[in-house]
Tab-separated table of C-alpha atoms in Angstrom:
chain	number	residue	atom	x	y	z
A	1	MET	CA	23.470	-5.803	8.510
A	2	PHE	CA	21.209	-7.420	5.956
A	3	LYS	CA	23.680	-10.131	4.934
A	4	TRP	CA	23.926	-11.029	8.613
A	5	ILE	CA	20.149	-11.428	8.708
A	6	LYS	CA	20.293	-13.575	5.578
A	7	VAL	CA	22.885	-15.954	6.979
A	8	ILE	CA	21.284	-16.286	10.423
A	9	ALA	CA	17.863	-16.980	8.899
A	10	ALA	CA	19.326	-19.524	6.493
A	11	GLY	CA	21.380	-21.172	9.213
A	12	ALA	CA	18.304	-21.606	11.387
A	13	ALA	CA	16.850	-23.888	8.726
A	14	PHE	CA	19.271	-26.695	9.537
A	15	SER	CA	18.237	-26.982	13.172
A	16	LEU	CA	14.537	-26.681	12.365
A	17	ALA	CA	14.712	-29.327	9.653
A	18	ALA	CA	15.459	-32.017	12.203
A	19	CYS	CA	12.284	-31.130	14.109
A	20	SER	CA	9.853	-31.030	11.195
A	21	GLY	CA	8.857	-34.690	11.564
A	22	LEU	CA	8.677	-35.417	7.826
A	23	LYS	CA	11.268	-36.917	5.552
A	24	THR	CA	11.821	-34.243	2.928
A	25	PRO	CA	11.285	-35.510	-0.643
A	26	ASP	CA	13.465	-34.416	-3.548
A	27	LEU	CA	12.494	-30.779	-4.062
A	28	SER	CA	14.980	-29.776	-6.737
A	29	GLU	CA	13.456	-27.887	-9.658
A	30	GLN	CA	9.908	-28.770	-8.600
A	31	SER	CA	6.997	-26.796	-10.042
A	32	ILE	CA	4.235	-25.137	-8.034
A	33	THR	CA	1.818	-27.898	-9.022
A	34	GLU	CA	4.270	-30.631	-8.008
A	35	LEU	CA	4.952	-28.923	-4.681
A	36	GLN	CA	1.225	-28.545	-4.003
A	37	THR	CA	0.676	-32.233	-4.736
A	38	MET	CA	3.389	-33.166	-2.227
A	39	MET	CA	1.837	-30.921	0.412
A	40	SER	CA	-1.688	-32.176	-0.254
A	41	GLU	CA	-0.500	-35.784	0.069
A	42	GLY	CA	1.306	-35.060	3.345
A	43	GLN	CA	4.787	-35.620	1.908
A	44	LEU	CA	5.879	-32.015	2.389
A	45	SER	CA	5.159	-29.024	4.579
A	46	SER	CA	5.591	-25.350	3.781
A	47	VAL	CA	8.081	-25.169	6.660
A	48	GLN	CA	10.201	-27.852	5.004
A	49	LEU	CA	10.005	-26.048	1.685
A	50	VAL	CA	11.208	-22.782	3.224
A	51	GLU	CA	13.993	-24.718	4.975
A	52	TYR	CA	15.024	-26.245	1.642
A	53	TYR	CA	15.343	-22.872	-0.063
A	54	GLN	CA	17.070	-21.271	2.924
A	55	ALA	CA	19.649	-24.055	2.914
A	56	ARG	CA	20.322	-23.529	-0.792
A	57	ILE	CA	20.615	-19.778	-0.245
A	58	ALA	CA	23.208	-20.402	2.477
A	59	LYS	CA	25.107	-22.771	0.190
A	60	TYR	CA	24.994	-20.983	-3.150
A	61	ASP	CA	24.064	-17.336	-2.633
A	62	THR	CA	26.419	-16.160	0.099
A	63	GLY	CA	30.196	-15.994	0.353
A	64	GLU	CA	32.762	-14.436	-1.943
A	65	LYS	CA	31.705	-16.537	-4.935
A	66	GLY	CA	28.025	-16.679	-4.044
A	67	LEU	CA	25.402	-15.614	-6.559
A	68	HIS	CA	24.377	-12.580	-4.454
A	69	SER	CA	20.864	-12.774	-5.867
A	70	ILE	CA	19.173	-12.106	-2.521
A	71	ILE	CA	19.659	-9.059	-0.305
A	72	VAL	CA	17.689	-10.302	2.702
A	73	VAL	CA	15.753	-13.397	3.747
A	74	ASN	CA	12.510	-12.685	5.557
A	75	PRO	CA	13.200	-13.440	9.246
A	76	ASP	CA	9.514	-14.362	9.657
A	77	ALA	CA	9.360	-16.761	6.683
A	78	LEU	CA	9.426	-19.946	8.760
A	79	GLU	CA	6.749	-18.695	11.154
A	80	ILE	CA	4.525	-17.667	8.228
A	81	ALA	CA	5.038	-21.106	6.698
A	82	ARG	CA	4.158	-22.772	10.007
A	83	GLN	CA	0.901	-20.811	10.238
A	84	LEU	CA	0.008	-21.717	6.662
A	85	ASP	CA	0.698	-25.390	7.386
A	86	GLU	CA	-1.704	-25.235	10.325
A	87	GLU	CA	-4.316	-23.517	8.177
A	88	ARG	CA	-3.961	-26.189	5.482
A	89	ALA	CA	-4.472	-28.916	8.070
A	90	GLN	CA	-7.577	-27.235	9.467
A	91	LYS	CA	-9.229	-25.713	6.377
A	92	GLY	CA	-7.357	-26.915	3.297
A	93	PRO	CA	-5.292	-24.771	0.912
A	94	ARG	CA	-6.399	-21.332	-0.231
A	95	GLY	CA	-5.230	-22.068	-3.765
A	96	PRO	CA	-2.168	-22.993	-5.820
A	97	LEU	CA	0.165	-20.575	-4.001
A	98	HIS	CA	-0.689	-21.745	-0.473
A	99	GLY	CA	2.611	-22.274	1.338
A	100	ILE	CA	4.726	-21.525	-1.748
A	101	PRO	CA	7.775	-19.265	-1.154
A	102	VAL	CA	7.944	-16.201	-3.409
A	103	LEU	CA	10.875	-13.791	-3.690
A	104	LEU	CA	10.261	-10.085	-4.370
A	105	LYS	CA	12.556	-7.665	-6.144
A	106	ASP	CA	13.882	-5.164	-3.628
A	107	ASN	CA	11.944	-2.244	-5.043
A	108	ILE	CA	8.534	-3.567	-3.901
A	109	ASP	CA	7.037	-2.419	-0.590
A	110	THR	CA	6.413	-4.959	2.159
A	111	ALA	CA	5.022	-4.020	5.566
A	112	ASP	CA	7.266	-6.297	7.606
A	113	LYS	CA	10.829	-6.352	8.921
A	114	MET	CA	12.393	-6.015	5.446
A	115	PRO	CA	13.269	-2.556	4.101
A	116	ASN	CA	12.585	-1.584	0.508
A	117	THR	CA	15.906	-0.228	-0.716
A	118	ALA	CA	16.088	-0.272	-4.521
A	119	GLY	CA	19.593	-1.542	-3.755
A	120	SER	CA	20.654	1.847	-2.370
A	121	LEU	CA	22.265	2.502	0.994
A	122	LEU	CA	20.230	5.704	1.121
A	123	LEU	CA	17.052	3.625	1.529
A	124	LYS	CA	18.389	1.035	3.993
A	125	ASP	CA	15.943	2.327	6.638
A	126	ASN	CA	12.937	2.522	4.324
A	127	LEU	CA	10.376	0.379	6.154
A	128	PRO	CA	7.019	0.798	4.383
A	129	LYS	CA	3.895	0.958	6.510
A	130	GLN	CA	1.800	-1.126	4.110
A	131	ASP	CA	2.257	-3.825	1.493
A	132	ALA	CA	2.227	-2.966	-2.182
A	133	PRO	CA	-1.130	-4.171	-3.576
A	134	LEU	CA	0.544	-7.029	-5.435
A	135	VAL	CA	2.148	-8.175	-2.165
A	136	ALA	CA	-1.198	-8.027	-0.369
A	137	LYS	CA	-2.633	-10.231	-3.113
A	138	LEU	CA	0.211	-12.720	-2.780
A	139	ARG	CA	-0.237	-12.935	0.979
A	140	ALA	CA	-3.991	-13.388	0.532
A	141	ALA	CA	-3.265	-16.257	-1.872
A	142	GLY	CA	-1.195	-17.955	0.828
A	143	ALA	CA	2.278	-17.238	-0.545
A	144	VAL	CA	5.259	-17.061	1.806
A	145	ILE	CA	7.306	-13.935	1.104
A	146	LEU	CA	10.763	-15.522	1.326
A	147	GLY	CA	12.839	-12.360	0.988
A	148	LYS	CA	13.971	-9.504	-1.246
A	149	ALA	CA	15.991	-10.011	-4.416
A	150	ASN	CA	19.094	-8.054	-5.339
A	151	LEU	CA	18.832	-5.811	-8.394
A	152	SER	CA	20.601	-3.231	-10.472
A	153	GLU	CA	20.539	-0.277	-8.097
A	154	TRP	CA	17.542	2.002	-8.714
A	155	ALA	CA	16.377	-0.542	-11.312
A	156	ASN	CA	19.300	0.412	-13.547
A	157	PHE	CA	18.211	4.046	-13.744
A	158	ARG	CA	21.037	5.879	-12.036
A	159	ALA	CA	24.116	5.757	-14.238
A	160	HIS	CA	25.071	5.612	-17.882
A	161	PRO	CA	26.986	3.495	-18.606
A	162	SER	CA	26.416	0.961	-15.841
A	163	SER	CA	26.703	-2.758	-15.227
A	164	SER	CA	23.507	-4.737	-14.670
A	165	GLY	CA	23.023	-6.555	-11.392
A	166	TRP	CA	25.137	-4.390	-9.081
A	167	SER	CA	23.849	-2.583	-6.031
A	168	ALA	CA	25.579	-1.080	-3.036
A	169	MET	CA	23.232	-3.054	-0.765
A	170	GLY	CA	23.702	-6.465	-2.334
A	171	GLY	CA	26.860	-6.390	-4.440
A	172	GLN	CA	27.042	-7.970	-7.895
A	173	VAL	CA	24.464	-10.576	-8.911
A	174	LEU	CA	26.167	-13.408	-10.794
A	175	ASN	CA	24.804	-15.408	-13.708
A	176	PRO	CA	24.548	-19.041	-12.490
A	177	TYR	CA	25.573	-20.518	-15.842
A	178	LYS	CA	29.111	-19.134	-16.086
A	179	GLU	CA	31.477	-17.471	-13.690
A	180	GLY	CA	31.726	-13.750	-14.413
A	181	ALA	CA	28.775	-13.688	-16.797
A	182	ASN	CA	26.275	-10.867	-16.326
A	183	PRO	CA	22.671	-11.573	-15.217
A	184	CYS	CA	21.248	-8.701	-17.343
A	185	GLY	CA	18.531	-6.230	-16.505
A	186	SER	CA	17.567	-4.759	-13.184
A	187	SER	CA	15.596	-7.894	-12.173
A	188	GLY	CA	18.742	-9.999	-12.332
A	189	GLY	CA	18.462	-11.163	-8.724
A	190	SER	CA	14.856	-12.274	-9.193
A	191	ALA	CA	15.836	-14.257	-12.294
A	192	VAL	CA	19.010	-15.816	-10.888
A	193	ALA	CA	17.315	-16.992	-7.694
A	194	VAL	CA	14.686	-18.853	-9.733
A	195	ALA	CA	17.243	-20.244	-12.191
A	196	ALA	CA	19.441	-21.543	-9.356
A	197	ASP	CA	16.459	-23.076	-7.517
A	198	LEU	CA	16.797	-20.750	-4.518
A	199	VAL	CA	13.038	-20.105	-4.677
A	200	ALA	CA	10.058	-21.510	-6.526
A	201	VAL	CA	9.038	-18.277	-8.262
A	202	SER	CA	9.841	-14.585	-7.981
A	203	VAL	CA	8.522	-11.160	-8.864
A	204	GLY	CA	10.572	-8.735	-10.920
A	205	THR	CA	9.802	-5.369	-12.484
A	206	GLU	CA	10.414	-3.846	-15.873
A	207	THR	CA	10.467	-0.472	-17.536
A	208	ASP	CA	12.225	-1.642	-20.700
A	209	GLY	CA	13.710	-5.144	-20.745
A	210	SER	CA	14.312	-5.705	-17.038
A	211	LEU	CA	12.022	-8.740	-16.918
A	212	THR	CA	12.591	-10.218	-20.351
A	213	CYS	CA	16.362	-9.810	-20.613
A	214	PRO	CA	17.323	-11.452	-17.284
A	215	ALA	CA	14.763	-14.196	-17.837
A	216	ALA	CA	16.195	-15.100	-21.240
A	217	ILE	CA	19.837	-14.798	-20.184
A	218	ASN	CA	19.290	-16.938	-17.082
A	219	GLY	CA	17.240	-19.614	-18.833
A	220	ILE	CA	13.811	-19.027	-17.287
A	221	VAL	CA	10.333	-17.747	-18.227
A	222	THR	CA	8.752	-14.372	-17.601
A	223	ILE	CA	5.482	-12.732	-18.505
A	224	LYS	CA	5.725	-8.970	-18.863
A	225	PRO	CA	2.043	-8.068	-18.643
A	226	THR	CA	0.019	-5.319	-20.232
A	227	LEU	CA	0.574	-1.984	-18.499
A	228	HIS	CA	-1.614	-1.614	-15.353
A	229	LEU	CA	-2.693	-5.271	-15.335
A	230	ILE	CA	-0.719	-5.360	-12.070
A	231	SER	CA	-0.892	-2.336	-9.779
A	232	GLN	CA	2.139	-0.018	-9.856
A	233	SER	CA	1.391	1.257	-6.352
A	234	GLY	CA	4.023	0.473	-3.726
A	235	ILE	CA	6.795	-0.074	-6.259
A	236	ILE	CA	9.731	2.351	-6.346
A	237	PRO	CA	9.122	3.899	-9.765
A	238	ILE	CA	10.938	4.822	-12.913
A	239	ALA	CA	8.122	5.666	-15.314
A	240	HIS	CA	4.374	5.211	-14.913
A	241	SER	CA	4.030	4.996	-18.720
A	242	GLN	CA	5.991	1.736	-18.793
A	243	ASP	CA	6.627	0.303	-15.301
A	244	THR	CA	5.147	-3.088	-14.474
A	245	ALA	CA	5.832	-5.976	-12.157
A	246	GLY	CA	5.785	-9.476	-13.590
A	247	PRO	CA	6.226	-13.144	-12.639
A	248	MET	CA	9.497	-15.029	-13.128
A	249	ALA	CA	9.488	-18.836	-13.087
A	250	ARG	CA	11.078	-21.956	-14.506
A	251	THR	CA	7.949	-22.858	-16.475
A	252	VAL	CA	5.174	-21.073	-18.322
A	253	ALA	CA	2.615	-22.733	-16.045
A	254	ASP	CA	4.264	-21.419	-12.872
A	255	ALA	CA	4.591	-17.921	-14.338
A	256	THR	CA	0.908	-18.030	-15.255
A	257	LEU	CA	-0.171	-19.102	-11.766
A	258	LEU	CA	1.857	-16.284	-10.233
A	259	LEU	CA	0.455	-13.775	-12.728
A	260	GLU	CA	-3.099	-14.747	-11.795
A	261	SER	CA	-2.408	-14.055	-8.143
A	262	MET	CA	-1.110	-10.519	-8.744
A	263	THR	CA	-3.492	-9.036	-11.315
A	264	ASP	CA	-6.267	-6.537	-10.714
A	265	ASN	CA	-8.770	-8.621	-12.686
A	266	SER	CA	-10.258	-12.096	-12.383
A	267	VAL	CA	-9.177	-13.596	-15.704
A	268	ASP	CA	-8.493	-17.343	-15.615
A	269	TYR	CA	-5.116	-17.280	-17.353
A	270	SER	CA	-4.457	-20.908	-16.431
A	271	SER	CA	-7.117	-22.005	-18.916
A	272	ALA	CA	-4.706	-20.866	-21.647
A	273	LEU	CA	-2.175	-23.573	-20.681
A	274	LYS	CA	-3.008	-25.749	-23.678
A	275	GLN	CA	-0.718	-28.444	-25.020
A	276	ASP	CA	-1.854	-27.557	-28.558
A	277	GLY	CA	-1.621	-23.820	-27.943
A	278	LEU	CA	0.227	-23.205	-31.206
A	279	GLN	CA	-2.338	-24.965	-33.360
A	280	GLY	CA	-3.816	-22.543	-35.898
A	281	LYS	CA	-1.849	-19.515	-34.697
A	282	ARG	CA	-0.647	-17.103	-37.391
A	283	ILE	CA	2.729	-15.811	-36.216
A	284	GLY	CA	4.801	-12.987	-37.671
A	285	VAL	CA	8.597	-13.306	-37.626
A	286	VAL	CA	10.120	-9.892	-36.872
A	287	ARG	CA	13.416	-9.906	-38.761
A	288	ASN	CA	14.372	-6.327	-37.924
A	289	LEU	CA	14.666	-7.290	-34.243
A	290	MET	CA	17.460	-9.698	-35.241
A	291	GLY	CA	20.819	-9.475	-36.998
A	292	TYR	CA	23.074	-8.606	-34.061
A	293	ASN	CA	24.326	-12.155	-33.360
A	294	GLN	CA	24.519	-14.740	-36.132
A	295	ASN	CA	24.629	-17.733	-33.779
A	296	LEU	CA	21.507	-16.456	-32.043
A	297	ASP	CA	19.757	-16.014	-35.384
A	298	ASN	CA	20.717	-19.531	-36.453
A	299	THR	CA	19.291	-20.972	-33.221
A	300	PHE	CA	16.092	-18.980	-33.663
A	301	ASP	CA	15.658	-20.028	-37.296
A	302	ALA	CA	16.028	-23.688	-36.313
A	303	GLU	CA	13.211	-23.254	-33.782
A	304	LEU	CA	10.771	-22.065	-36.434
A	305	GLN	CA	10.360	-25.686	-37.494
A	306	ALA	CA	9.185	-26.571	-33.973
A	307	LEU	CA	6.508	-23.897	-34.199
A	308	GLN	CA	5.313	-25.163	-37.570
A	309	ALA	CA	5.345	-28.774	-36.370
A	310	GLN	CA	2.862	-27.733	-33.661
A	311	GLY	CA	0.462	-26.275	-36.181
A	312	ALA	CA	1.536	-22.629	-36.330
A	313	GLU	CA	1.509	-20.759	-39.632
A	314	LEU	CA	4.483	-18.417	-39.986
A	315	VAL	CA	4.605	-15.135	-41.883
A	316	ASP	CA	8.238	-14.180	-42.416
A	317	SER	CA	9.714	-10.658	-42.416
A	318	CYS	CA	6.790	-9.173	-40.506
A	319	ASP	CA	8.867	-6.225	-39.408
A	320	ILE	CA	8.001	-3.431	-36.994
A	321	THR	CA	8.854	-0.529	-39.247
A	322	THR	CA	9.121	2.032	-36.435
A	323	VAL	CA	11.920	0.229	-34.567
A	324	GLY	CA	14.589	2.788	-33.689
A	325	GLN	CA	12.260	5.759	-34.131
A	326	PHE	CA	11.007	6.135	-30.557
A	327	SER	CA	14.130	5.752	-28.384
A	328	GLU	CA	14.754	9.491	-28.008
A	329	GLN	CA	11.144	10.161	-27.040
A	330	GLU	CA	11.215	7.244	-24.600
A	331	PHE	CA	14.299	8.681	-22.903
A	332	THR	CA	12.587	12.052	-22.400
A	333	VAL	CA	9.560	10.277	-20.920
A	334	LEU	CA	11.658	8.199	-18.522
A	335	LEU	CA	13.602	11.204	-17.247
A	336	SER	CA	10.490	13.310	-16.657
A	337	GLU	CA	8.406	10.552	-15.120
A	338	PHE	CA	11.235	9.379	-12.887
A	339	LYS	CA	11.655	12.812	-11.341
A	340	ALA	CA	7.927	13.113	-10.659
A	341	GLY	CA	7.505	9.517	-9.542
A	342	ILE	CA	10.496	9.258	-7.214
A	343	ASN	CA	9.676	12.597	-5.596
A	344	ALA	CA	6.140	11.365	-4.922
A	345	TYR	CA	7.366	8.027	-3.525
A	346	LEU	CA	9.956	9.630	-1.239
A	347	ALA	CA	7.483	12.253	-0.038
A	348	GLN	CA	5.321	9.552	1.550
A	349	ALA	CA	8.231	7.503	2.913
A	350	ASP	CA	9.627	8.105	6.395
A	351	LEU	CA	13.038	9.204	5.103
A	352	PRO	CA	13.530	12.853	6.108
A	353	GLU	CA	17.136	13.028	4.895
A	354	VAL	CA	16.322	11.786	1.383
A	355	ASN	CA	12.827	13.038	0.600
A	356	ASN	CA	13.363	14.007	-3.051
A	357	LEU	CA	15.580	13.343	-6.057
A	358	LYS	CA	17.910	16.248	-5.325
A	359	ALA	CA	18.557	14.796	-1.877
A	360	LEU	CA	19.385	11.423	-3.444
A	361	VAL	CA	21.995	13.050	-5.664
A	362	GLU	CA	23.609	14.732	-2.676
A	363	GLY	CA	23.353	11.579	-0.565
A	364	ASN	CA	25.173	9.529	-3.196
A	365	LYS	CA	27.984	12.088	-3.212
A	366	GLN	CA	28.327	11.765	0.553
A	367	LEU	CA	28.557	7.974	0.201
A	368	ALA	CA	30.672	8.094	-2.954
A	369	ASP	CA	33.193	5.541	-1.684
A	370	ARG	CA	30.413	2.940	-1.564
A	371	GLU	CA	27.682	4.222	-3.877
A	372	LEU	CA	29.729	5.679	-6.728
A	373	VAL	CA	32.599	3.215	-6.611
A	374	HIS	CA	31.836	1.639	-10.013
A	375	PHE	CA	29.832	4.285	-11.888
A	376	GLY	CA	28.125	7.621	-11.426
A	377	GLN	CA	24.599	9.032	-11.290
A	378	GLU	CA	24.251	10.710	-14.653
A	379	LEU	CA	20.619	9.687	-15.112
A	380	PHE	CA	19.676	11.183	-11.758
A	381	GLU	CA	21.314	14.442	-12.790
A	382	TYR	CA	19.662	14.442	-16.231
A	383	SER	CA	16.312	13.761	-14.587
A	384	LEU	CA	16.645	16.807	-12.329
A	385	LYS	CA	16.698	18.948	-15.483
A	386	ALA	CA	13.933	17.038	-17.322
A	387	PRO	CA	10.657	18.696	-18.408
A	388	ALA	CA	7.769	18.629	-15.945
A	389	LEU	CA	4.794	16.388	-16.681
A	390	THR	CA	2.828	19.494	-17.659
A	391	ASP	CA	5.475	20.591	-20.174
A	392	SER	CA	4.624	20.230	-23.871
A	393	ALA	CA	8.025	18.616	-24.551
A	394	TYR	CA	7.142	15.744	-22.214
A	395	ILE	CA	3.531	15.459	-23.386
A	396	GLN	CA	4.558	15.287	-27.038
A	397	ALA	CA	7.344	12.786	-26.337
A	398	GLN	CA	4.981	10.511	-24.420
A	399	GLU	CA	2.311	10.590	-27.137
A	400	SER	CA	4.859	9.999	-29.869
A	401	ALA	CA	6.595	7.114	-28.122
A	402	LYS	CA	3.315	5.312	-27.423
A	403	ARG	CA	2.057	5.809	-30.967
A	404	LEU	CA	5.285	4.726	-32.686
A	405	ALA	CA	5.720	1.625	-30.539
A	406	GLY	CA	2.036	0.700	-30.363
A	407	LYS	CA	-0.411	1.816	-33.037
A	408	GLU	CA	2.186	2.432	-35.754
A	409	GLY	CA	4.551	-0.267	-34.494
A	410	ILE	CA	3.296	-3.577	-33.101
A	411	ASP	CA	-0.354	-2.998	-34.040
A	412	ALA	CA	0.551	-2.030	-37.605
A	413	ALA	CA	2.744	-5.113	-38.038
A	414	LEU	CA	-0.017	-7.389	-36.749
A	415	ASP	CA	-2.533	-5.821	-39.130
A	416	ARG	CA	-0.265	-5.692	-42.176
A	417	CYS	CA	0.741	-9.344	-41.867
A	418	ASP	CA	-2.685	-10.504	-40.631
A	419	VAL	CA	-1.132	-12.408	-37.723
A	420	ASP	CA	-2.102	-13.110	-34.114
A	421	LEU	CA	1.271	-12.469	-32.546
A	422	LEU	CA	4.909	-11.698	-33.262
A	423	ILE	CA	8.136	-13.526	-32.405
A	424	ALA	CA	11.856	-12.742	-32.318
A	425	PRO	CA	14.937	-13.782	-30.343
A	426	THR	CA	14.691	-12.104	-26.938
A	427	VAL	CA	18.317	-11.016	-26.496
A	428	GLY	CA	21.826	-12.303	-27.143
A	429	PRO	CA	23.752	-14.476	-24.664
A	430	ALA	CA	25.235	-13.023	-21.484
A	431	TRP	CA	28.393	-10.922	-21.611
A	432	GLN	CA	31.168	-10.783	-19.014
A	433	THR	CA	30.563	-8.171	-16.315
A	434	ASN	CA	32.881	-5.196	-16.727
A	435	TYR	CA	32.441	-2.063	-14.635
A	436	GLU	CA	34.648	0.066	-16.850
A	437	SER	CA	32.816	-0.525	-20.137
A	438	GLY	CA	29.369	-1.346	-18.726
A	439	ASP	CA	26.787	-3.657	-20.256
A	440	LYS	CA	27.472	-5.087	-23.704
A	441	PHE	CA	23.979	-5.280	-25.155
A	442	GLN	CA	23.999	-6.409	-28.766
A	443	GLY	CA	20.268	-6.042	-29.307
A	444	SER	CA	16.915	-7.245	-28.006
A	445	ALA	CA	13.229	-7.626	-28.799
A	446	GLY	CA	12.052	-5.864	-25.653
A	447	SER	CA	11.569	-2.177	-26.429
A	448	PRO	CA	8.472	-2.137	-28.696
A	449	ALA	CA	6.266	-3.998	-26.201
A	450	ALA	CA	7.801	-2.151	-23.247
A	451	VAL	CA	7.173	1.314	-24.668
A	452	ALA	CA	3.724	0.408	-26.014
A	453	GLY	CA	2.753	-1.182	-22.687
A	454	TYR	CA	1.917	-4.496	-24.381
A	455	PRO	CA	2.481	-8.043	-23.052
A	456	HIS	CA	5.653	-9.985	-23.826
A	457	ILE	CA	6.597	-13.544	-22.832
A	458	THR	CA	10.042	-15.078	-23.157
A	459	VAL	CA	10.683	-18.835	-23.005
A	460	PRO	CA	14.017	-20.725	-23.064
A	461	MET	CA	15.068	-21.375	-26.673
A	462	GLY	CA	18.315	-23.260	-26.121
A	463	PHE	CA	21.929	-22.225	-25.750
A	464	VAL	CA	24.279	-19.979	-27.723
A	465	GLU	CA	27.988	-19.945	-26.902
A	466	GLY	CA	27.158	-22.216	-23.960
A	467	LEU	CA	24.726	-19.723	-22.414
A	468	PRO	CA	20.903	-19.649	-22.315
A	469	VAL	CA	18.864	-17.601	-24.776
A	470	GLY	CA	15.129	-17.085	-25.147
A	471	ILE	CA	12.409	-16.669	-27.733
A	472	SER	CA	9.921	-13.788	-27.411
A	473	PHE	CA	6.165	-13.885	-27.990
A	474	PHE	CA	4.362	-10.524	-28.013
A	475	SER	CA	1.208	-8.929	-29.364
A	476	GLY	CA	-1.309	-6.134	-28.676
A	477	ALA	CA	-2.708	-4.973	-25.355
A	478	ASN	CA	-4.441	-7.537	-23.104
A	479	THR	CA	-3.481	-10.535	-25.250
A	480	GLU	CA	-1.965	-12.498	-22.354
A	481	PRO	CA	-4.195	-15.582	-22.911
A	482	LEU	CA	-3.178	-15.763	-26.574
A	483	LEU	CA	0.511	-15.416	-25.735
A	484	ILE	CA	0.323	-17.947	-22.912
A	485	GLU	CA	-1.222	-20.477	-25.297
A	486	ALA	CA	1.586	-19.991	-27.825
A	487	ALA	CA	4.394	-19.877	-25.261
A	488	TYR	CA	3.127	-22.951	-23.408
A	489	GLY	CA	2.658	-24.898	-26.637
A	490	TYR	CA	6.230	-24.060	-27.653
A	491	GLU	CA	7.668	-24.902	-24.235
A	492	GLN	CA	5.892	-28.272	-24.084
A	493	ALA	CA	7.129	-29.175	-27.555
A	494	THR	CA	10.764	-28.250	-26.920
A	495	HIS	CA	11.688	-28.321	-23.192
A	496	HIS	CA	14.946	-26.448	-23.802
A	497	ARG	CA	15.620	-25.380	-20.233
A	498	ILE	CA	18.610	-27.028	-18.538
A	499	ALA	CA	19.352	-26.138	-14.930
A	500	PRO	CA	22.747	-24.570	-14.148
A	501	SER	CA	25.245	-26.910	-12.502
A	502	LEU	CA	26.571	-24.282	-10.034
A	503	VAL	CA	29.809	-26.287	-9.737
A	504	TRP	CA	31.939	-23.136	-9.767
A	505	ILE	CA	30.320	-21.650	-6.684
A	506	THR	CA	32.161	-22.063	-3.405
A	507	GLU	CA	30.186	-23.786	-0.668
A	508	THR	CA	31.499	-21.463	2.020
A	509	THR	CA	29.097	-18.946	3.591
A	510	GLU	CA	29.530	-15.562	5.154
A	511	THR	CA	29.613	-15.678	8.915
A	512	GLU	CA	29.970	-12.056	9.858
């Protein structure tokens, strides 16, 4: 049903384009600021911009070889854009997001005609009665919610092993840079849609690596913010100790603008977009988050010169000594918090047949030919047996994980090396999707900041084995301005991002 909605909505764009009255300028790979300039100068309307993205979705995201990064296009997107165009003409823009299409990961509540499914057929009728707070903020800023992005079903917390980017609702998300390559992480659809220029910016979510890994592997930018900087409410949960939404964009500036619109504070993060943002920064190089791919390490080491050329002072071998010591505790926390969190979410949803985790397990068995076709639901079953949030085993695991990743991990490394922030390669290049063996992670820099609840930014660093890779900037809690300065300074000095050619994708679209 939802792919039918996507194709009809996208197809409508072609007929509407002829009636818009404006000659559409070249919109490919344009930033939020560039798009706003076009709209302010009367060269572009929000309706035309939505039409542009819908046309690209029809061309590149649907069909047998489509990217499958989007589950559903908002059937009201063009009408919302039209209303925002009228408002701009009468009152001027609300701000930098006025009329800008934004894609949401399909685990974020929207009170409209789009269900929130987490990629599961069991939630295909989950129509929330109110927007998640971050969505309400985006609407208030004038954003057009373009649609819902495909994801690893249940944010990659159902099966072990599993393959990132697959859901029963949306199929397999494809990496736009190479046929068969995996998009990584549960926010793969959000990342791929931005990378392939199917939307200006998107919102993903992360528990551990599901923002940073797909961003790096698909050649874009993300800012994983400090825990609770963005409200968790209205997001289908895994773990309240680590879950966060975050912006995904092609540039640091666009990610920063989107971050500002979603946060529960009034910090002017855009003021940190400084060309000389690396000047005077003391940066620790975390060597024990490397060593799993020699070509990746070589690329990273070559980039250290770019940092120094921009005025950064590097402190080598500034290792996080607790790496590897908190994974078991983290797993206990995720299992316990998932059971509590998903039961609470389902209890308030209008889904009488699947109102708790046990019902999900049984529902997946009933739909095994579609839901369990590639892998199982081991994590669901483990979670059913996990300690309650009042149990000492959970409480101790949560305290230990936070301490080892935060105070005795990242914080200790920052203090010991007397540095402002830490860097490492984000993750290795994409692997080929294989449902039998599952994801082929070699290593990543994501877990310490994810478990600690600290901010982490990844920026394109170049290519390894012909595929994009990223460099990670992370530090202590609430250091987003510092990290934005460093990440923006690096990006402006290097400009490593190259858009995917998409030549391997068939131009046919689904018609049923």
